[in-house]
Amino acid sequence: MSSQASFKTLAINTGTPAGVGIGLRSLHIEQIINHSVDIPWLELLIDNHLAETGLIAEQTRKICQRYPVTFHGVGLSLGSLDPINKDYLHRIKQLIKLHQSAWYSEHLCFTSFNGVQTHDLLPLPYTEEALNHLASRIDYVQDFLGQRIAIENVSAYCQYTETEMTEAEFINELCTRSDCHLLLDLNNLYINHFNLQTSITEFLQTIPLDRVIEIHLAGHEDKDNYKLDTHSRPVTSSVWQIFQQVIQQIPDVAVLIEWDNDIPTLDRLLQEAQKAETMISKKYESGYVSA
Amino acid sequence: MSLHNIQHCFIDQLTAKTPKLPLADLFQPTITLSVDEQQSVYLKNANGVHAATLTKIYPAIHHTLGEDYFQQLCRDYRRQFPSHDPDLNNYGEQFSHYLQQQINNRSELSDFYYLAELATLEWHWHRLFYCSQQKSFDLDAFSELDEACYSLLQFTLSHGLFVSKTKLPVIEIWQANRFSPAETQTFSLLDKNSYFAISSIEQQPQLVLITAADYDLYQMIKQKKDFLNITHDFPHPTCPLPDFISRQWIDGYYLLE
């Protein structure tokens, strides 16, 4: 089918997030539910909220009643050659409808093969075959959900022998074919630049920035000879620099702080979000952004 | 190399004890990472995410065994019981069974014979967060049933309810270790069975000590004994059926056709 025709007129659900949100993790759920936290929106890792009833489902309901939310998934294995898990996708669709998630995002990766789940976001080779496969899968998912999804660039630590294009060229062509949105993870972009010597400039010049609806910011760890995407630290200065550059090119984009390991207090997380807010405000004050 | 072979080779490298496909066909070295280092990063990541899940589900086992030994078991468990569910919260169900195997086979674990039972307790505690909500028992409709129906009536237990008996001090060990490693403590074997239930009460997970009568009623309902059987054959002076209903451990009933 042609997704382009089907989704052209479809708006994202109402309550589109704006400003800097945080990725909600279980450590902060009670605080988020029981106190009125000043945060414009939350991203829920939907794989932790799949329960239909019970304690988790009740928590999810309370969160979504109080805050605008988006859903972010890690379990769909979009790039895998395994069949799409329709039960899983059906549950995602139910949750999007039930909680009015502004959008649903997944990763440009595969996580499983022959039914074995790695629960890790493994990069795809940037080949025509992978492109065809991924585009058809995104078509299927968007048809099933009745809305566009956002695809996130992933961090990588390997260089396939089989490569026919750059990551950015792959993403650009993918967007053309499947008419999806993009979730631009600047930490992943920086990690790939360091680990695989990809060009940040080429990446930002090649991908369709007008399709970016969300930016992820996170911290990483310095290993001996590579950077590891741990989401366990504050955002690094290198990533903040890329962020300052990108927000001049994509104004009004939703921004999210991700922190998944060695999770700090909610106040510390909100400080990190405030830092991003301040950068966005300064950009406007200094008149960087043209209409 | 086709997409199929690439994915096959990559997963094989991360899951097989002895991968069959050559790594050099898959990856090429970068300026910073050799082919082996690239594979090693992904192997560490995959082991890490699975181990983190088991650490979250089984904190008392983790604290009892210590970080290094627990991590070693996690890696071995992942090889023996790979995940087949995209929902990581469903991973780790066979860990109790796996631990029993290790207790039988590893001499250094011979003093830790309680670990499998402790793991069962922790698994059911974890699952409480993901099980369906209890339905309300319709007491009015139940009280209007004709006695002639009793031989056809079977109760349903609420999802997530787990009842067990043990002579091992697993509850004490769990309570001492679930939040942090316990100081050296001595736990004595019990001279008679202790009975306990794990369930959620008003949306809060709870572990409560119960009686032998509670345990036997649970078993009879689980074995699908009908109401008449239960009332006639119950091996204790008083049947705690009203308690089960008020605690929402029984959430309904049905009549056999």
Coordinates of C-alpha atoms in Angstrom, one line a residue:
Chain A
M1 CA 0.0 0.0 0.0
S2 CA 1.0 3.6 -0.2
S3 CA 1.4 5.0 3.2
Q4 CA 1.9 8.4 1.9
A5 CA -1.6 8.8 0.7
S6 CA -3.2 7.2 3.8
F7 CA -1.4 9.3 6.4
K8 CA -1.1 12.6 4.8
T9 CA -4.2 13.9 6.4
L10 CA -3.8 12.2 9.7
A11 CA -2.7 14.4 12.5
I12 CA -0.9 13.1 15.5
N13 CA -3.3 12.6 18.5
T14 CA -4.3 15.7 20.3
G15 CA -2.2 17.0 23.2
T16 CA 1.0 17.0 21.2
P17 CA 3.9 17.2 23.6
A18 CA 6.0 20.4 23.6
G19 CA 9.0 21.3 25.6
V20 CA 11.3 19.0 27.5
G21 CA 9.9 15.9 29.0
I22 CA 11.5 12.9 30.8
G23 CA 11.4 9.2 30.2
L24 CA 9.5 7.8 33.1
R25 CA 11.0 4.9 34.9
S26 CA 9.6 2.8 37.7
L27 CA 11.7 4.4 40.5
H28 CA 9.8 7.7 40.0
I29 CA 6.3 6.4 39.3
E30 CA 4.9 6.8 42.8
Q31 CA 6.3 10.4 43.0
I32 CA 4.8 11.3 39.6
I33 CA 1.4 9.9 40.6
N34 CA 1.2 11.3 44.1
H35 CA 2.6 14.7 43.5
S36 CA 1.9 17.3 40.9
V37 CA 5.3 17.4 39.2
D38 CA 6.0 20.3 36.9
I39 CA 6.9 18.5 33.7
P40 CA 5.3 19.2 30.3
W41 CA 5.1 15.5 29.2
L42 CA 6.3 12.0 29.9
E43 CA 7.5 9.3 27.7
L44 CA 6.5 5.8 28.9
L45 CA 8.5 2.8 27.9
I46 CA 5.4 1.0 26.8
D47 CA 7.0 -2.5 27.2
N48 CA 6.7 -1.8 31.0
H49 CA 3.1 -0.9 30.8
L50 CA 1.5 -3.8 28.8
A51 CA -0.5 -5.2 31.6
E52 CA -4.3 -5.0 30.9
T53 CA -5.3 -5.0 34.6
G54 CA -3.7 -5.1 38.0
L55 CA -1.2 -2.9 39.7
I56 CA 0.8 -1.8 36.7
A57 CA -2.3 -1.1 34.6
E58 CA -3.7 1.0 37.5
Q59 CA -0.4 3.0 37.7
T60 CA -0.4 3.5 33.9
R61 CA -4.0 4.8 34.1
K62 CA -3.1 7.3 36.8
I63 CA 0.0 8.6 35.0
C64 CA -1.9 9.1 31.7
Q65 CA -4.7 10.9 33.5
R66 CA -2.3 13.5 34.9
Y67 CA 0.3 14.1 32.2
P68 CA 0.5 14.2 28.4
V69 CA 2.3 11.0 27.3
T70 CA 4.1 9.4 24.4
F71 CA 4.8 5.7 24.1
H72 CA 8.2 4.4 23.3
G73 CA 8.8 0.7 22.5
V74 CA 11.7 -1.7 22.4
G75 CA 10.0 -5.0 21.7
L76 CA 8.6 -4.8 18.2
S77 CA 11.8 -5.9 16.5
L78 CA 10.9 -3.9 13.4
G79 CA 13.9 -5.0 11.4
S80 CA 13.7 -8.7 12.2
L81 CA 12.9 -11.3 9.7
D82 CA 10.6 -12.9 12.3
P83 CA 6.9 -12.3 11.8
I84 CA 5.6 -9.2 13.6
N85 CA 4.2 -10.2 17.0
K86 CA 0.5 -9.3 16.4
D87 CA -0.6 -9.8 20.0
Y88 CA 2.1 -7.3 21.1
L89 CA 1.1 -4.8 18.4
H90 CA -2.6 -5.2 19.2
R91 CA -1.8 -4.4 22.8
I92 CA 0.1 -1.3 21.7
K93 CA -2.8 -0.2 19.6
Q94 CA -5.2 -0.7 22.6
L95 CA -3.0 1.3 24.9
I96 CA -2.5 4.2 22.4
K97 CA -6.3 4.5 22.1
L98 CA -7.0 4.0 25.8
H99 CA -4.4 6.6 27.0
Q100 CA -4.4 9.0 24.0
S101 CA -0.6 8.7 23.6
A102 CA 0.5 11.6 21.3
W103 CA 2.6 9.1 19.3
Y104 CA 4.4 5.8 19.4
S105 CA 8.0 5.4 18.6
E106 CA 10.2 2.4 17.9
H107 CA 13.8 1.7 16.8
L108 CA 15.6 1.2 13.6
C109 CA 16.9 -2.2 14.6
F110 CA 16.1 -5.9 15.1
T111 CA 16.0 -7.5 18.5
S112 CA 15.1 -11.1 17.7
F113 CA 15.7 -13.9 15.2
N114 CA 14.1 -17.3 15.0
G115 CA 12.0 -16.4 18.1
V116 CA 15.0 -15.8 20.3
Q117 CA 14.9 -12.4 21.9
T118 CA 18.1 -10.5 22.7
H119 CA 16.4 -7.5 24.3
D120 CA 19.1 -5.4 22.7
L121 CA 18.7 -3.0 19.9
L122 CA 20.9 -4.5 17.2
P123 CA 21.6 -2.3 14.2
L124 CA 20.5 -3.3 10.7
P125 CA 22.9 -3.5 7.7
Y126 CA 22.4 -0.5 5.5
T127 CA 21.5 -2.4 2.4
E128 CA 18.7 -2.3 -0.2
E129 CA 17.4 -5.6 1.1
A130 CA 17.1 -4.3 4.7
L131 CA 15.6 -1.1 3.5
N132 CA 12.9 -2.9 1.5
H133 CA 12.2 -5.2 4.4
L134 CA 12.0 -2.4 7.0
A135 CA 9.9 -0.1 4.9
S136 CA 7.3 -2.8 4.3
R137 CA 7.2 -3.6 8.1
I138 CA 6.7 0.1 8.9
D139 CA 4.0 0.2 6.3
Y140 CA 2.3 -2.7 8.0
V141 CA 2.6 -1.3 11.5
Q142 CA 1.3 2.1 10.4
D143 CA -1.6 0.5 8.6
F144 CA -2.4 -1.6 11.7
L145 CA -2.2 1.4 14.1
G146 CA -3.9 3.8 11.7
Q147 CA -1.2 6.4 12.3
R148 CA 2.4 7.3 11.6
I149 CA 5.0 6.0 13.9
A150 CA 8.4 7.6 14.7
I151 CA 11.6 5.7 14.1
E152 CA 14.7 6.2 16.2
N153 CA 18.3 5.9 15.1
V154 CA 20.2 3.5 17.3
S155 CA 23.7 3.4 18.7
A156 CA 26.1 0.9 17.1
Y157 CA 29.3 -0.8 18.0
C158 CA 29.8 -2.8 14.8
Q159 CA 30.6 -2.2 11.2
Y160 CA 28.9 -4.8 8.9
T161 CA 30.9 -6.1 6.0
E162 CA 27.7 -5.7 4.0
T163 CA 27.0 -2.0 3.6
E164 CA 25.6 -0.2 0.6
M165 CA 24.8 3.2 2.0
T166 CA 25.4 5.4 5.0
E167 CA 23.0 5.3 8.0
A168 CA 21.7 8.8 7.0
E169 CA 21.0 7.8 3.4
F170 CA 19.2 4.7 4.7
I171 CA 17.0 6.8 7.0
N172 CA 16.3 9.3 4.3
E173 CA 15.2 6.7 1.9
L174 CA 13.2 4.9 4.6
C175 CA 11.3 8.1 5.3
T176 CA 10.5 8.6 1.7
R177 CA 9.2 5.0 1.3
S178 CA 7.2 4.6 4.4
D179 CA 6.3 8.2 5.3
C180 CA 7.2 7.7 8.9
H181 CA 8.3 10.3 11.5
L182 CA 11.7 10.4 13.0
L183 CA 12.9 10.3 16.6
L184 CA 16.4 11.7 16.5
D185 CA 18.6 10.5 19.3
L186 CA 21.6 12.8 19.6
N187 CA 23.5 10.6 22.0
N188 CA 23.3 7.7 19.6
L189 CA 24.4 10.0 16.8
Y190 CA 27.4 11.1 18.7
I191 CA 28.3 7.5 19.8
N192 CA 28.2 6.3 16.2
H193 CA 30.3 9.2 15.2
F194 CA 32.9 8.2 17.8
N195 CA 32.7 4.4 17.4
L196 CA 32.2 4.1 13.6
Q197 CA 33.6 7.5 12.4
T198 CA 30.3 8.5 10.9
S199 CA 29.9 12.2 10.0
I200 CA 27.5 14.2 12.2
T201 CA 27.4 16.9 9.5
E202 CA 26.5 14.4 6.7
F203 CA 23.9 12.8 9.0
L204 CA 22.1 16.1 9.8
Q205 CA 22.3 17.3 6.2
T206 CA 21.0 14.0 4.8
I207 CA 18.1 13.0 7.0
P208 CA 14.8 14.8 6.5
L209 CA 14.8 17.0 9.6
D210 CA 11.2 18.1 8.9
R211 CA 10.1 14.6 9.9
V212 CA 11.8 14.8 13.3
I213 CA 9.0 15.0 16.0
E214 CA 11.2 14.2 19.0
I215 CA 14.8 14.5 20.2
H216 CA 16.3 12.1 22.7
L217 CA 19.1 13.3 25.0
A218 CA 21.0 10.9 27.2
G219 CA 24.4 10.2 28.8
H220 CA 26.9 7.5 27.8
E221 CA 30.0 6.0 29.3
D222 CA 33.6 6.3 28.0
K223 CA 35.1 2.9 27.6
D224 CA 38.8 2.3 26.7
N225 CA 38.3 2.7 23.0
Y226 CA 34.6 3.3 22.4
K227 CA 31.6 5.1 23.9
L228 CA 28.8 2.9 25.4
D229 CA 25.2 4.0 25.3
T230 CA 24.3 3.4 28.9
H231 CA 21.8 6.1 29.7
S232 CA 23.4 6.2 33.1
R233 CA 25.0 9.6 33.2
P234 CA 24.2 13.3 32.6
V235 CA 24.2 14.4 28.9
T236 CA 27.8 15.0 27.9
S237 CA 29.0 18.4 26.6
S238 CA 29.6 16.9 23.1
V239 CA 25.9 16.0 22.9
W240 CA 24.8 19.3 24.3
Q241 CA 26.8 21.0 21.5
I242 CA 25.0 18.9 18.8
F243 CA 21.7 19.7 20.5
Q244 CA 22.4 23.5 20.3
Q245 CA 23.1 23.1 16.6
V246 CA 20.0 20.9 16.0
I247 CA 17.4 23.1 17.8
Q248 CA 18.3 25.9 15.5
Q249 CA 17.3 23.7 12.6
I250 CA 14.3 22.1 14.2
P251 CA 12.4 24.6 16.3
D252 CA 9.5 23.5 18.5
V253 CA 10.5 19.9 18.5
A254 CA 9.7 17.8 21.6
V255 CA 12.8 17.0 23.6
L256 CA 13.2 14.1 26.1
I257 CA 15.8 13.3 28.7
E258 CA 16.4 9.5 29.0
W259 CA 18.1 8.1 32.1
D260 CA 17.7 4.3 32.5
N261 CA 20.6 3.1 34.7
D262 CA 22.0 4.5 38.0
I263 CA 18.8 6.5 37.9
P264 CA 19.1 9.7 40.0
T265 CA 16.4 11.5 42.0
L266 CA 13.5 13.0 40.1
D267 CA 14.8 16.4 41.0
R268 CA 18.1 15.7 39.4
L269 CA 16.4 14.5 36.3
L270 CA 14.2 17.6 36.1
Q271 CA 17.4 19.7 36.4
E272 CA 18.7 18.0 33.3
A273 CA 15.4 18.8 31.5
Q274 CA 15.7 22.4 32.7
K275 CA 19.1 22.6 31.2
A276 CA 17.6 21.7 27.8
E277 CA 14.8 24.1 28.3
T278 CA 17.2 26.9 29.1
M279 CA 19.2 26.2 25.9
I280 CA 15.9 26.3 23.9
S281 CA 14.9 29.6 25.5
K282 CA 18.3 31.2 24.9
K283 CA 18.0 30.2 21.3
Y284 CA 14.8 32.2 21.0
E285 CA 16.2 35.1 23.0
S286 CA 19.2 35.4 20.8
G287 CA 17.0 35.3 17.7
Y288 CA 18.8 32.3 16.2
V289 CA 15.7 30.9 14.7
S290 CA 14.2 32.3 11.6
A291 CA 10.6 31.7 10.8
Chain B
M1 CA 25.6 -11.9 2.8
S2 CA 21.8 -11.9 2.9
L3 CA 19.8 -10.1 5.6
H4 CA 18.7 -13.6 6.8
N5 CA 22.3 -14.8 7.2
I6 CA 23.3 -11.5 8.9
Q7 CA 20.6 -11.8 11.5
H8 CA 21.2 -15.5 11.9
C9 CA 24.9 -15.0 12.4
F10 CA 24.5 -12.1 14.8
I11 CA 22.0 -13.9 17.1
D12 CA 24.1 -17.0 16.9
Q13 CA 27.1 -15.0 18.2
L14 CA 25.0 -13.8 21.1
T15 CA 23.2 -16.9 22.1
A16 CA 25.0 -20.1 21.1
K17 CA 27.6 -21.7 23.4
T18 CA 29.8 -22.3 20.3
P19 CA 28.6 -20.1 17.4
K20 CA 28.7 -22.0 14.1
L21 CA 29.0 -19.0 11.8
P22 CA 32.3 -17.0 11.4
L23 CA 32.3 -13.6 12.9
A24 CA 34.7 -12.2 10.3
D25 CA 32.0 -12.7 7.6
L26 CA 29.7 -10.4 9.6
F27 CA 31.8 -7.5 10.9
Q28 CA 34.8 -5.6 9.6
P29 CA 37.2 -3.8 12.0
T30 CA 36.8 0.0 12.6
I31 CA 39.6 2.4 13.6
T32 CA 38.6 1.9 17.3
L33 CA 37.1 -1.6 17.5
S34 CA 38.4 -5.0 16.3
V35 CA 35.8 -7.5 15.1
D36 CA 36.1 -9.5 18.3
E37 CA 35.6 -6.3 20.4
Q38 CA 32.5 -5.5 18.4
Q39 CA 31.0 -8.9 19.2
S40 CA 32.1 -8.6 22.8
V41 CA 30.3 -5.3 23.3
Y42 CA 27.0 -6.9 22.1
L43 CA 27.6 -10.0 24.2
K44 CA 28.1 -7.9 27.3
N45 CA 25.0 -5.8 26.5
A46 CA 22.8 -8.9 26.0
N47 CA 24.1 -10.5 29.2
G48 CA 23.7 -7.2 31.0
V49 CA 20.0 -6.6 30.1
H50 CA 19.0 -10.2 31.0
A51 CA 21.0 -10.1 34.3
A52 CA 19.5 -6.8 35.2
T53 CA 16.1 -8.3 34.8
L54 CA 16.9 -11.3 37.0
T55 CA 18.4 -8.9 39.5
K56 CA 15.2 -7.0 39.7
I57 CA 13.0 -10.0 40.0
Y58 CA 15.2 -12.0 42.4
P59 CA 16.8 -9.4 44.8
A60 CA 17.1 -11.8 47.7
I61 CA 18.8 -14.5 45.6
H62 CA 21.1 -11.8 44.2
H63 CA 22.1 -10.6 47.6
T64 CA 22.5 -14.1 49.0
L65 CA 24.9 -15.2 46.3
G66 CA 26.7 -12.0 45.8
E67 CA 27.2 -10.0 42.6
D68 CA 29.9 -12.1 40.8
Y69 CA 28.3 -15.5 41.3
F70 CA 24.8 -14.2 40.5
Q71 CA 26.1 -12.7 37.3
Q72 CA 27.7 -16.0 36.4
L73 CA 24.5 -17.9 36.9
C74 CA 22.6 -15.2 34.9
R75 CA 24.8 -15.8 31.9
D76 CA 24.5 -19.5 32.1
Y77 CA 20.7 -19.3 32.6
R78 CA 20.4 -17.1 29.5
R79 CA 22.2 -19.8 27.4
Q80 CA 20.0 -22.5 28.8
F81 CA 16.7 -20.6 28.8
P82 CA 16.8 -17.9 26.1
S83 CA 14.0 -15.4 26.1
H84 CA 11.2 -15.9 23.6
D85 CA 8.9 -13.1 24.7
P86 CA 9.4 -9.5 23.7
D87 CA 8.1 -8.5 27.1
L88 CA 11.1 -8.7 29.4
N89 CA 8.9 -8.8 32.4
N90 CA 8.0 -12.4 31.5
Y91 CA 11.6 -13.5 31.5
G92 CA 13.0 -15.6 34.3
E93 CA 10.1 -18.0 35.1
Q94 CA 12.3 -21.1 35.0
F95 CA 15.0 -19.6 37.3
S96 CA 13.8 -21.6 40.3
H97 CA 14.0 -24.8 38.3
Y98 CA 17.4 -23.8 37.0
L99 CA 18.6 -23.1 40.5
Q100 CA 17.5 -26.5 41.7
Q101 CA 19.6 -28.0 38.9
Q102 CA 22.6 -26.0 40.0
I103 CA 22.1 -26.9 43.6
N104 CA 22.1 -30.6 42.6
N105 CA 25.2 -30.2 40.4
R106 CA 27.5 -27.6 42.0
S107 CA 29.1 -28.6 45.3
E108 CA 29.6 -24.9 46.3
L109 CA 25.8 -24.5 46.4
S110 CA 25.1 -27.5 48.6
D111 CA 24.5 -25.3 51.6
F112 CA 22.1 -23.1 49.6
Y113 CA 19.4 -25.8 49.2
Y114 CA 16.7 -23.2 50.0
L115 CA 17.4 -21.1 46.9
A116 CA 14.9 -22.8 44.5
E117 CA 12.0 -22.2 47.0
L118 CA 13.2 -18.7 47.6
A119 CA 13.2 -18.0 43.9
T120 CA 9.7 -19.4 43.6
L121 CA 8.6 -16.9 46.2
E122 CA 10.3 -14.0 44.5
W123 CA 8.9 -15.0 41.1
H124 CA 5.3 -14.9 42.4
W125 CA 5.9 -11.6 44.1
H126 CA 7.1 -10.1 40.8
R127 CA 4.2 -11.5 38.9
L128 CA 1.7 -9.8 41.2
F129 CA 2.5 -6.6 39.5
Y130 CA 1.5 -8.0 36.1
C131 CA -1.4 -10.2 36.8
S132 CA -5.0 -9.4 36.2
Q133 CA -7.0 -7.5 38.7
Q134 CA -9.4 -9.4 41.0
K135 CA -13.0 -9.5 40.1
S136 CA -15.5 -8.9 42.9
F137 CA -17.2 -12.0 44.2
D138 CA -20.9 -11.7 43.7
L139 CA -22.1 -12.8 47.2
D140 CA -25.7 -11.9 46.6
A141 CA -26.0 -14.2 43.6
F142 CA -24.1 -16.9 45.4
S143 CA -26.4 -16.9 48.4
E144 CA -29.4 -17.3 46.2
L145 CA -28.1 -20.5 44.6
D146 CA -30.1 -23.6 45.1
E147 CA -28.3 -26.3 47.2
A148 CA -28.9 -28.7 44.4
C149 CA -26.3 -26.8 42.4
Y150 CA -23.5 -27.3 45.0
S151 CA -22.2 -30.5 43.4
L152 CA -21.8 -28.6 40.1
L153 CA -20.3 -25.5 41.6
Q154 CA -16.6 -24.7 41.3
F155 CA -14.8 -21.6 42.6
T156 CA -12.2 -19.6 40.7
L157 CA -9.0 -18.3 42.4
S158 CA -7.9 -14.8 41.8
H159 CA -5.0 -14.3 39.4
G160 CA -1.7 -13.9 41.0
L161 CA -2.7 -15.7 44.2
F162 CA 0.1 -18.0 45.2
V163 CA -0.1 -20.3 48.3
S164 CA 2.7 -22.6 49.5
K165 CA 4.0 -24.5 52.4
T166 CA 7.6 -25.0 53.5
K167 CA 9.8 -26.2 56.3
L168 CA 12.5 -23.9 55.1
P169 CA 12.8 -20.4 56.6
V170 CA 12.4 -18.8 53.1
I171 CA 10.2 -16.0 54.3
E172 CA 12.7 -14.9 56.9
I173 CA 15.6 -15.2 54.4
W174 CA 13.6 -13.2 51.8
Q175 CA 12.7 -10.5 54.3
A176 CA 16.3 -10.3 55.4
N177 CA 17.8 -10.1 51.9
R178 CA 15.3 -8.5 49.6
F179 CA 16.4 -4.9 50.0
S180 CA 20.1 -5.4 50.8
P181 CA 22.4 -8.2 51.7
A182 CA 21.7 -9.5 55.2
E183 CA 24.3 -9.3 57.9
T184 CA 25.4 -12.9 58.8
Q185 CA 22.4 -14.5 60.3
T186 CA 21.4 -18.0 61.2
F187 CA 18.1 -19.3 60.2
S188 CA 16.8 -22.5 61.6
L189 CA 14.9 -25.2 59.8
L190 CA 11.3 -25.2 61.0
D191 CA 10.1 -28.2 62.9
K192 CA 6.8 -28.1 61.1
N193 CA 5.4 -26.7 57.9
S194 CA 4.8 -23.0 57.6
Y195 CA 2.1 -21.8 55.3
F196 CA 2.0 -18.5 53.4
A197 CA 0.1 -16.7 50.7
I198 CA 1.2 -14.0 48.2
S199 CA -1.6 -11.9 46.9
S200 CA -2.5 -8.3 46.3
I201 CA -4.8 -6.6 48.8
E202 CA -6.2 -3.2 47.8
Q203 CA -3.6 -2.9 45.0
Q204 CA -0.7 -3.7 47.4
P205 CA 1.3 -6.9 47.2
Q206 CA 1.3 -8.8 50.4
L207 CA 2.8 -11.9 51.9
V208 CA 0.8 -13.3 54.8
L209 CA 1.1 -16.3 57.0
I210 CA -1.9 -18.6 56.7
T211 CA -3.2 -21.8 58.3
A212 CA -3.1 -25.4 57.2
A213 CA -6.8 -25.1 56.6
D214 CA -6.2 -22.2 54.3
Y215 CA -3.6 -24.2 52.4
D216 CA -5.9 -27.2 52.1
L217 CA -8.8 -25.2 50.9
Y218 CA -6.6 -23.5 48.2
Q219 CA -5.4 -27.0 47.1
M220 CA -9.0 -28.3 46.9
I221 CA -10.1 -25.3 44.8
K222 CA -7.1 -25.6 42.6
Q223 CA -7.8 -29.3 42.1
K224 CA -11.3 -28.2 40.9
K225 CA -13.2 -29.9 43.8
D226 CA -16.8 -28.9 43.7
F227 CA -18.5 -27.0 46.6
L228 CA -20.2 -30.2 47.9
N229 CA -16.9 -32.0 48.0
I230 CA -15.3 -29.2 49.8
T231 CA -18.0 -29.0 52.5
H232 CA -18.1 -32.8 53.0
D233 CA -14.4 -33.7 52.7
F234 CA -12.7 -30.7 54.3
P235 CA -10.1 -32.1 56.7
H236 CA -10.4 -29.3 59.3
P237 CA -13.1 -28.3 61.8
T238 CA -13.8 -25.0 60.1
C239 CA -13.6 -24.2 56.4
P240 CA -12.1 -20.7 55.8
L241 CA -14.2 -20.1 52.7
P242 CA -15.7 -16.8 54.0
D243 CA -12.1 -15.6 54.6
F244 CA -11.1 -16.5 51.1
I245 CA -14.0 -14.5 49.7
S246 CA -13.4 -11.4 52.0
R247 CA -9.7 -11.5 51.1
Q248 CA -10.7 -11.7 47.4
W249 CA -8.7 -14.9 47.0
I250 CA -11.8 -16.4 45.4
D251 CA -13.1 -14.1 42.8
G252 CA -16.0 -16.1 41.4
Y253 CA -17.5 -19.4 40.6
Y254 CA -19.1 -21.3 37.8
L255 CA -21.6 -24.2 37.4
L256 CA -20.5 -27.3 35.5
E257 CA -22.8 -28.2 32.7

